[in-house]
Coordinates of C-alpha atoms and ligand atoms in Angstrom, one line a residue:
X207 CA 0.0 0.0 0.0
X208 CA 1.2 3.3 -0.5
X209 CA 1.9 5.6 2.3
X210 CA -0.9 7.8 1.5
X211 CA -3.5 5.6 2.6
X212 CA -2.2 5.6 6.0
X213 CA -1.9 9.0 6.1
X214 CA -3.4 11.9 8.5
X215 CA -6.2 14.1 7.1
X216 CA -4.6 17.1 5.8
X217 CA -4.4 20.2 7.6
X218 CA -7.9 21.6 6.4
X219 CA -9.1 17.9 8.0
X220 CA -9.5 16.4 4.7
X221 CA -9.5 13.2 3.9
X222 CA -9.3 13.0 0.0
X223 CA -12.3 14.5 -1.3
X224 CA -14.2 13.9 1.8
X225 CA -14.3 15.4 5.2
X226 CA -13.7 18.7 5.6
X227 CA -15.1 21.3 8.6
X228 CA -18.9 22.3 7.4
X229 CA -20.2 24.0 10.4
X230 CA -21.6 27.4 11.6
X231 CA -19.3 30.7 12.1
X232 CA -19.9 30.1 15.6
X233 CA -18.2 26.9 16.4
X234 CA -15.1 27.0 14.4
X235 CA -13.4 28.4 17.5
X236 CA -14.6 25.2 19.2
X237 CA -13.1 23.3 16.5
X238 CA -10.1 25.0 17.0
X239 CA -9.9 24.8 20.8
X240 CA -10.5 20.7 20.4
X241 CA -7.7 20.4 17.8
X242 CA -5.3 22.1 19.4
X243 CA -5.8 20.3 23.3
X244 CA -6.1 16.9 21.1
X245 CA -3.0 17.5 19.3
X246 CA -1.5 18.6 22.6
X247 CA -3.0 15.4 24.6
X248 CA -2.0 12.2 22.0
X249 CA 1.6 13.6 22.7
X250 CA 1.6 14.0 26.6
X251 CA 3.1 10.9 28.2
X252 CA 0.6 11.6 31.0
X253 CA -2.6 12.1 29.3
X254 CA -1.8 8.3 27.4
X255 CA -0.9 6.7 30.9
X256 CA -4.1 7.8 32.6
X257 CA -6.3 7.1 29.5
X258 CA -4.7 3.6 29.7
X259 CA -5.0 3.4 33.1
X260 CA -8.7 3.6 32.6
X261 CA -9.1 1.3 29.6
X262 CA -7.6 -1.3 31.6
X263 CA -9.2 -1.1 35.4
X264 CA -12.6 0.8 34.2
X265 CA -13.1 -0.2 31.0
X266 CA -11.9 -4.0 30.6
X267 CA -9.4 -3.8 27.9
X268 CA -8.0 -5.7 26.4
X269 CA -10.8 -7.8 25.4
X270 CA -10.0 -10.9 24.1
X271 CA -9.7 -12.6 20.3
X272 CA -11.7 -16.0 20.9
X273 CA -11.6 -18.5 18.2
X274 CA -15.4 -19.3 17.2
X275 CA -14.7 -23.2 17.0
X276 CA -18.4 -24.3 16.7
X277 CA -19.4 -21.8 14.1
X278 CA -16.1 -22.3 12.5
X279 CA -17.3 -26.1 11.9
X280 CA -20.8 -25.8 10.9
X281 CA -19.6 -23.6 8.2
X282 CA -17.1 -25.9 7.2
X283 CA -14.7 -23.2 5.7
X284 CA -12.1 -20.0 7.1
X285 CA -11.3 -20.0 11.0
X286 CA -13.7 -17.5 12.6
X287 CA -12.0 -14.7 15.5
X288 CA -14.1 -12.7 17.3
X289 CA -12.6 -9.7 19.0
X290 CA -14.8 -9.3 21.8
X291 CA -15.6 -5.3 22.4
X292 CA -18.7 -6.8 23.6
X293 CA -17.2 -7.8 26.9
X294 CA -16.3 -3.7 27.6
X295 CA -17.8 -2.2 30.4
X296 CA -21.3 -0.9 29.0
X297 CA -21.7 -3.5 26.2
X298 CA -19.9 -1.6 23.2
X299 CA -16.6 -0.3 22.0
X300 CA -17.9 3.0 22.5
X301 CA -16.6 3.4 25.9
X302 CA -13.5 3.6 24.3
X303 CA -14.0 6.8 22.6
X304 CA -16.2 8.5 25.9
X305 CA -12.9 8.2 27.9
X306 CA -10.8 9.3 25.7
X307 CA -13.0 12.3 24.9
X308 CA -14.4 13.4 28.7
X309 CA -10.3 13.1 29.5
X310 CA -9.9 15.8 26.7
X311 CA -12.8 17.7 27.9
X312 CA -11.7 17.8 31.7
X313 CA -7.7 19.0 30.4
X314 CA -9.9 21.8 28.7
X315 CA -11.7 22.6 31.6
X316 CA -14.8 22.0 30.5
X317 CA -17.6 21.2 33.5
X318 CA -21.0 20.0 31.2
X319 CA -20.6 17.3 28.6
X320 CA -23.6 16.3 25.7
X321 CA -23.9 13.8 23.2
X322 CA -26.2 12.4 20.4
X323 CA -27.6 8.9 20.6
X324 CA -29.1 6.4 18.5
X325 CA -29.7 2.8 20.1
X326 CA -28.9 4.5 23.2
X327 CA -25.3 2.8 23.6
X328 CA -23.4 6.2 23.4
X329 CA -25.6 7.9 25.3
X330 CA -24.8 5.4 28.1
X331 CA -21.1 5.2 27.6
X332 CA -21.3 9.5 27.8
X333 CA -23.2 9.1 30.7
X334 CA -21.2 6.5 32.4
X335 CA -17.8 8.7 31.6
X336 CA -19.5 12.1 33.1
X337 CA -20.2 10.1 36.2
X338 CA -16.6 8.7 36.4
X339 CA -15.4 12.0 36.1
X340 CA -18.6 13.8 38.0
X341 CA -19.6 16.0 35.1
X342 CA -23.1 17.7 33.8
X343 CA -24.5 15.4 30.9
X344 CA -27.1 15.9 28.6
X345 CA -28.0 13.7 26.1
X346 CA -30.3 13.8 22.9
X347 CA -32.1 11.3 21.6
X348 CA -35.1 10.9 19.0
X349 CA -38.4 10.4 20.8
X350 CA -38.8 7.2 18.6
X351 CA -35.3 6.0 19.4
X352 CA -36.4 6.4 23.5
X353 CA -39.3 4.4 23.2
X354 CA -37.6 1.8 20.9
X355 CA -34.7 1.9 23.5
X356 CA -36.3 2.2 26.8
X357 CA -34.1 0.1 28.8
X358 CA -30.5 2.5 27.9
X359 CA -33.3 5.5 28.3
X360 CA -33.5 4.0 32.0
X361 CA -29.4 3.5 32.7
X362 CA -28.1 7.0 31.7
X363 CA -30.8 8.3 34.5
X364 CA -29.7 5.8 36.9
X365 CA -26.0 7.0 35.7
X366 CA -26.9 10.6 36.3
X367 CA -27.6 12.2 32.7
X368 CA -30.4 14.2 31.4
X369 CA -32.1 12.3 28.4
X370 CA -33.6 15.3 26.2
X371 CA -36.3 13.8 23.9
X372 CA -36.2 15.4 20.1
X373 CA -39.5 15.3 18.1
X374 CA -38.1 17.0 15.1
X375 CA -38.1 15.8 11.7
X376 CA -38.1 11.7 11.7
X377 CA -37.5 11.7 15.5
X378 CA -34.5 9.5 15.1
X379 CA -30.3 10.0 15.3
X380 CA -30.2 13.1 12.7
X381 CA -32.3 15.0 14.7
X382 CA -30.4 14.2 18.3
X383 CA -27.5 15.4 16.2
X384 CA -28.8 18.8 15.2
X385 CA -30.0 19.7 18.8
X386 CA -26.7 18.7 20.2
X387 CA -25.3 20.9 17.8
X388 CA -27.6 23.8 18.7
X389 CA -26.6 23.1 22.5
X390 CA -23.0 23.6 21.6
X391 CA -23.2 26.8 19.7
X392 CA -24.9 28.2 22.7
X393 CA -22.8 26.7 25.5
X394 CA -19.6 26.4 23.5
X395 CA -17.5 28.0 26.7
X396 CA -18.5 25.5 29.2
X397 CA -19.0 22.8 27.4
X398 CA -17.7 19.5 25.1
X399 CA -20.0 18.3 22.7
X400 CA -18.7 14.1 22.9
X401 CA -19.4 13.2 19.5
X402 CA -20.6 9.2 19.1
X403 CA -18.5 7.9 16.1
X404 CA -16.2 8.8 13.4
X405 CA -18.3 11.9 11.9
X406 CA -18.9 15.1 11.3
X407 CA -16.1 17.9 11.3
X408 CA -12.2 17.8 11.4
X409 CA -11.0 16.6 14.2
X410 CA -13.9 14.4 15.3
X411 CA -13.3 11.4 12.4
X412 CA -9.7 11.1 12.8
X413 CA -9.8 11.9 16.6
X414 CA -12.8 9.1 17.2
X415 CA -10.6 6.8 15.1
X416 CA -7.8 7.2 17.4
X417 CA -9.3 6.3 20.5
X418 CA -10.7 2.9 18.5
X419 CA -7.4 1.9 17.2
X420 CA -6.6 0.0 20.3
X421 CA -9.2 -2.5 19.0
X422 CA -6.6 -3.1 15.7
X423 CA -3.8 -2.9 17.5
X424 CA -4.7 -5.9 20.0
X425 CA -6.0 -7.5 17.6
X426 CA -3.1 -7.7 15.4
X427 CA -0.8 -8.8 18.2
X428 CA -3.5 -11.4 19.6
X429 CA -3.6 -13.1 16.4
X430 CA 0.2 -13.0 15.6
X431 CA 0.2 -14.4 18.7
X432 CA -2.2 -17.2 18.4
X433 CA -1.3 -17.9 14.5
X434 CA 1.9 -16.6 14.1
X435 CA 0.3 -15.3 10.9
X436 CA -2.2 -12.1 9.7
X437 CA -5.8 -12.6 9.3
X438 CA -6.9 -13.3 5.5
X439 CA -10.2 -10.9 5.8
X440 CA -11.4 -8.4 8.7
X441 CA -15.0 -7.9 8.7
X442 CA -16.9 -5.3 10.5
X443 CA -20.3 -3.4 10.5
X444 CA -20.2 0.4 9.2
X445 CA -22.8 2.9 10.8
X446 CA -20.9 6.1 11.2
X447 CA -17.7 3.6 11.0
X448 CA -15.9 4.3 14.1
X449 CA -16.0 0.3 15.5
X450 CA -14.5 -0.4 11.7
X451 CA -12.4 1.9 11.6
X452 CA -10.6 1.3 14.8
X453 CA -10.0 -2.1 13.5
X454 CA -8.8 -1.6 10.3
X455 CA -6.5 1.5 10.7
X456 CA -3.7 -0.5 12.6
X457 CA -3.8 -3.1 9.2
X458 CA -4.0 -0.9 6.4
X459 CA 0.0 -1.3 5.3
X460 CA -1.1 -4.9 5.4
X461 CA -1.4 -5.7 1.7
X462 CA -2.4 -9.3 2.3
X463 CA -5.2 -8.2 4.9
X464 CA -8.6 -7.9 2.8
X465 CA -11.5 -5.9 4.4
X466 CA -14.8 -5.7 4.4
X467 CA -17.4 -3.1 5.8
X468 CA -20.9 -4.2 6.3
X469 CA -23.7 -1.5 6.1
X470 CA -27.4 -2.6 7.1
X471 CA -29.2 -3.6 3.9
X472 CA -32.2 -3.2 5.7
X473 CA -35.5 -4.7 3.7
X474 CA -33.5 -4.4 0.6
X475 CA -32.0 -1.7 -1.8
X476 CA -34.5 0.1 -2.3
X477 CA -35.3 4.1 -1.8
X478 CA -35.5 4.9 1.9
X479 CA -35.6 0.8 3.0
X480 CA -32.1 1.0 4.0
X481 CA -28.9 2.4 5.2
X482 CA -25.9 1.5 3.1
X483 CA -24.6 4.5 1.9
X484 CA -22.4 3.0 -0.8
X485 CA -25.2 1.3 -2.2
X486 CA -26.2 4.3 -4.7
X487 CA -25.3 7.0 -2.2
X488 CA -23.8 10.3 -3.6
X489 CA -21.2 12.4 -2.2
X490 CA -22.6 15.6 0.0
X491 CA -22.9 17.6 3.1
X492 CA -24.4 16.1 6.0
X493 CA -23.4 17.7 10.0
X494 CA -20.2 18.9 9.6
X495 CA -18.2 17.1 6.3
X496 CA -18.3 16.2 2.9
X497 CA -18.7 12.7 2.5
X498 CA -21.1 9.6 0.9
X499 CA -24.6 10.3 1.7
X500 CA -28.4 8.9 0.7
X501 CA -30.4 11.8 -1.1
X502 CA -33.0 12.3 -3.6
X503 CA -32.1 13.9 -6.9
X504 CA -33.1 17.2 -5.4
X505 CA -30.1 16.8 -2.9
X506 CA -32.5 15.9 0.1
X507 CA -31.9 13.6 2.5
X508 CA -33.0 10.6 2.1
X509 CA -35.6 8.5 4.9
X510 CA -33.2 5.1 6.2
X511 CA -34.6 2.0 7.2
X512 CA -32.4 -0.5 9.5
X513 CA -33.8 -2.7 12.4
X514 CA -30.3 -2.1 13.9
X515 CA -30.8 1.8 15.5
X516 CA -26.8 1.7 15.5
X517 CA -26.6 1.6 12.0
X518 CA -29.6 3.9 10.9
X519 CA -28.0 7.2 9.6
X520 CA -27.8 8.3 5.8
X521 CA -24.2 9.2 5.8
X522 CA -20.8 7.3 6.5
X523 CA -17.5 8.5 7.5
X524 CA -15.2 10.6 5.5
X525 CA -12.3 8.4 5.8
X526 CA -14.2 5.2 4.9
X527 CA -15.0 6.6 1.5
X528 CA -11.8 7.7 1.1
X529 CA -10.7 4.2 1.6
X530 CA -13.0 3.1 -0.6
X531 CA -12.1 5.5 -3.5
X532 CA -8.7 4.0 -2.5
X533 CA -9.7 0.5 -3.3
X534 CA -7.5 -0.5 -0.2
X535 CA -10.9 -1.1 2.1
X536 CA -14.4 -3.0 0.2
X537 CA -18.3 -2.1 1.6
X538 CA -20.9 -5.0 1.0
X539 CA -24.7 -5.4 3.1
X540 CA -26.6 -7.6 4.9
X541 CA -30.3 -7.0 5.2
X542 CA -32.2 -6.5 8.3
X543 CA -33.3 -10.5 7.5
X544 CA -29.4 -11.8 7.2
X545 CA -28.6 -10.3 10.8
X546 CA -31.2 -11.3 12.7
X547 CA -30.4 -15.0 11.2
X548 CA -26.9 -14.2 12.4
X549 CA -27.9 -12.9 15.8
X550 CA -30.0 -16.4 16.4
X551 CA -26.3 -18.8 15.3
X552 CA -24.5 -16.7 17.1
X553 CA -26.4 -17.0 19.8
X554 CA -27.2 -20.5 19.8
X555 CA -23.8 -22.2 18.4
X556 CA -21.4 -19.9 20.1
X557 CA -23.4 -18.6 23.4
X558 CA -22.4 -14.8 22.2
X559 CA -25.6 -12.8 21.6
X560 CA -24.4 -9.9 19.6
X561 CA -25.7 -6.4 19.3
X562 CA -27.8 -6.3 16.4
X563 CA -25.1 -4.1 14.3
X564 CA -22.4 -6.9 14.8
X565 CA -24.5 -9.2 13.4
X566 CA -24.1 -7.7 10.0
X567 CA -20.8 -8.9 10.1
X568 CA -21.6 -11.8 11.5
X569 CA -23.8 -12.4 8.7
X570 CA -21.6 -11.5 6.1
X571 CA -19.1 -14.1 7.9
X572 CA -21.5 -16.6 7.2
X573 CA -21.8 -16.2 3.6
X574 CA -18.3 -16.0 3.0
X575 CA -16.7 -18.7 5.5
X576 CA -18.3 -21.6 3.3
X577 CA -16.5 -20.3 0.4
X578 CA -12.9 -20.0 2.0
X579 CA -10.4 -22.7 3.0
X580 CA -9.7 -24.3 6.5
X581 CA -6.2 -22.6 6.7
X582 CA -7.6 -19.2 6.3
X583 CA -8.5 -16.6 8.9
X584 CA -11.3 -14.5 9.4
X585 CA -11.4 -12.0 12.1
X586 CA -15.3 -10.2 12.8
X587 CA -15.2 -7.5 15.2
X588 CA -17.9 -8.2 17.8
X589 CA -18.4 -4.7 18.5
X590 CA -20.9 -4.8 20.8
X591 CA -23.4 -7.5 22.7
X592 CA -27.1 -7.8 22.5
X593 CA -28.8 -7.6 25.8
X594 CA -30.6 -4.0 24.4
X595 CA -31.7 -5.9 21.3
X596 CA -33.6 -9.3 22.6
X597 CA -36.6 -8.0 23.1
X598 CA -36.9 -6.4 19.6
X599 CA -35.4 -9.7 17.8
X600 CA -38.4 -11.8 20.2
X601 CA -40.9 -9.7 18.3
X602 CA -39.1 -10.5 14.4
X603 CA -38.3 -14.3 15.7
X604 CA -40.8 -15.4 17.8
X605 CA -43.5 -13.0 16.7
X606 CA -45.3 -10.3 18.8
X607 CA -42.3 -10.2 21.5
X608 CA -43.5 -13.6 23.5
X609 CA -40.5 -15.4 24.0
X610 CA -41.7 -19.1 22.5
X611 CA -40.1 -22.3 22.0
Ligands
LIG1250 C1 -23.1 2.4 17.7 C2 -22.8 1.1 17.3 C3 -22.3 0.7 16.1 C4 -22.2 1.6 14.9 O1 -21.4 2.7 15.1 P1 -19.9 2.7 14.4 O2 -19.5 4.1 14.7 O3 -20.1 2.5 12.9 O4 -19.1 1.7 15.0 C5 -22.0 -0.7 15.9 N1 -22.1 -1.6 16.8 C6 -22.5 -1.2 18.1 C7 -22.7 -2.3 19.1 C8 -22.9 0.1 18.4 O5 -23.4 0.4 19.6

């Protein structure tokens, strides 16, 4: 690979094409502010030994790479890995980037911390890091998203947050996103906005990539470790893309390492049924960069359809299609159908119920397993587990949410 693919955004936070810093007048100072204590942070011996400190005694890391030997057999073909970010304290890798962010916010002296959620799984892991760190947290969250997601409505108020219901537009993760927004540009000087994944504007998508790399990097020793060789394929699900791109960024120089992104196919491809951006997205603005988005011909955004909340949102992050563009990273589907399927094998041949999101890889591992040989190596990242899901797969699977059979 050549060096550019490895390469920081450039200095106007442009990856490529894509990226970029698309935001009002009034929180480009913000921007600023963030870059510069970031920049200052990732090289302060101290700021890297408490964050670690953390990771390992609060967070659980590492997590382990656990050989899937029973699914592995039934499909007859590649070794399946998991890398378990399921096992992290809160259920999902996204702890990993609340630390690493409400760290940042405390060295700026920042007292009030908000987010955006979806599934609810940031939401909690921003709640859980103000509370570590006792700081005001406010979150915002699509009033459809809190009744779909009760049960994570319930922890961030046990953990201390305010949960801010948004009733604009769809109800859903856009919206939550434009309200924190609003919050920010009003309250810039006291607080951090702790964005959820690798989006929006320079230097949240390289920044949110960096505090996922660990996943990549323990990966890559854990299976040198245990096979003395490099995986033949990484697989991972791509909502905004930060659980992906934390994996893959450590292998990019890897020329031998294929990888796969899986976006949720939802019912199918078809106009506003789905969320896979690089399934007849177009390139366009959405909060913050420049990047592959779903819109109508008249530049609208585009309704999205996944029964994984984690992976509902029209666009993807800059630096995934810039690796795509690159050729060095490849974006397939699975439909809403294909990862609940997933979410029942895993669950039943390994004793691993995923999070709804990981079982588009997953599923995607299942189709392509068959089709490998026995001496090659597939490694899925798990990236988070399903105990929020259950009761919305009982209602697909067992129909009408009454757990049967
Ligand atoms: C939020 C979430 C995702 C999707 O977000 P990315 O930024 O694309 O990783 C995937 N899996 C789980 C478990 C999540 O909570």
């Amino acid at each position: 690979m050549s060096a550019t693919i490895t390469s920081q955004p450039d200095a106007t936070g442009h990856f490529g094409p894509y990226g970029g810093v698309f935001v009002p007048e009034t929180l480009m100072t913000a921007l600023e502010e963030l870059t510069h204590a970031y920049e200052a942070a990732r090289k302060d011996p101290e700021f890297r030994r408490e964050l670690n400190q953390l990771l390992t005694e609060f967070v659980g890391r590492p997590t382990p790479l656990y050989l899937a030997e029973r699914l592995t057999a039934q499909l007859g073909g590649a070794k399946i890995y998991l890398k378990r970010e399921d096992l992290l304290h809160t259920g999902a890798h996204k702890i990993n980037n609340a630390m690493g962010q409400i760290l940042l916010a405390k060295r700026m002296g920042k007292k009030r911390v908000i987010a955006e959620t979806g599934a609810g799984q940031h939401g909690v892991a921003t709640a859980t890091a103000a509370a570590r760190f006792g700081m005001e947290c406010v979150v915002y969250m699509g009033e459809v998203d809190m009744k779909r997601q009760a049960l994570n409505v319930t922890r961030m108020k046990f953990l201390g947050a305010k949960v801010v219901p948004v009733t604009a537009g769809q109800a859903t993760l856009k919206e939550a996103v434009n309200e924190a927004m609003r919050d920010w540009v009003t309250n810039v000087r006291s607080t951090h906005y702790i964005l959820g994944t690798a989006y929006g504007a320079h230097p949240y998508p390289m920044m949110v990539r960096n505090f996922h790399r660990v996943i990549g990097e323990e990966s890559r020793r854990q299976i040198l470790e245990r096979e003395e060789r490099l995986p033949d394929l990484l697989v991972a699900c791509v909502g905004g893309g930060s659980n992906a791109i934390g994996l893959f960024y450590p292998f990019l120089e890897d020329k031998n390492v294929r990888m796969v992104g899986v976006e949720a196919g939802g019912e199918g491809i078809k106009p506003g049924r789905h969320a896979a951006r690089f399934q007849g997205g177009k390139l366009g603005v959405l909060q913050g960069c420049k990047t592959f988005l779903l819109a109508n011909d008249d530049g609208q955004i585009e309704l999205t359809h996944s029964v994984s909340a984690g992976l509902d949102y029209a666009a993807v992050g800059p630096e995934h299609s810039f690796l795509r563009d690159a050729g060095r990273v490849e974006y397939d589907f699975a439909t809403d159908d294909e990862a609940l399927e997933a979410f029942k094998t895993l669950s039943k041949v390994e004793g691993i119920i995923p999070a709804l999101e990981s079982a588009h890889g997953v599923a995607h591992a299942i189709k392509v397993a068959p089709k490998m040989s026995k001496d090659q190596i597939i490694l899925v990242n798990l990236s988070g587990r399903g105990d929020k899901d259950v009761q919305q797969a009982a209602e697909f699977v067992f129909g009408g949410g009454a757990v049967k059979g």
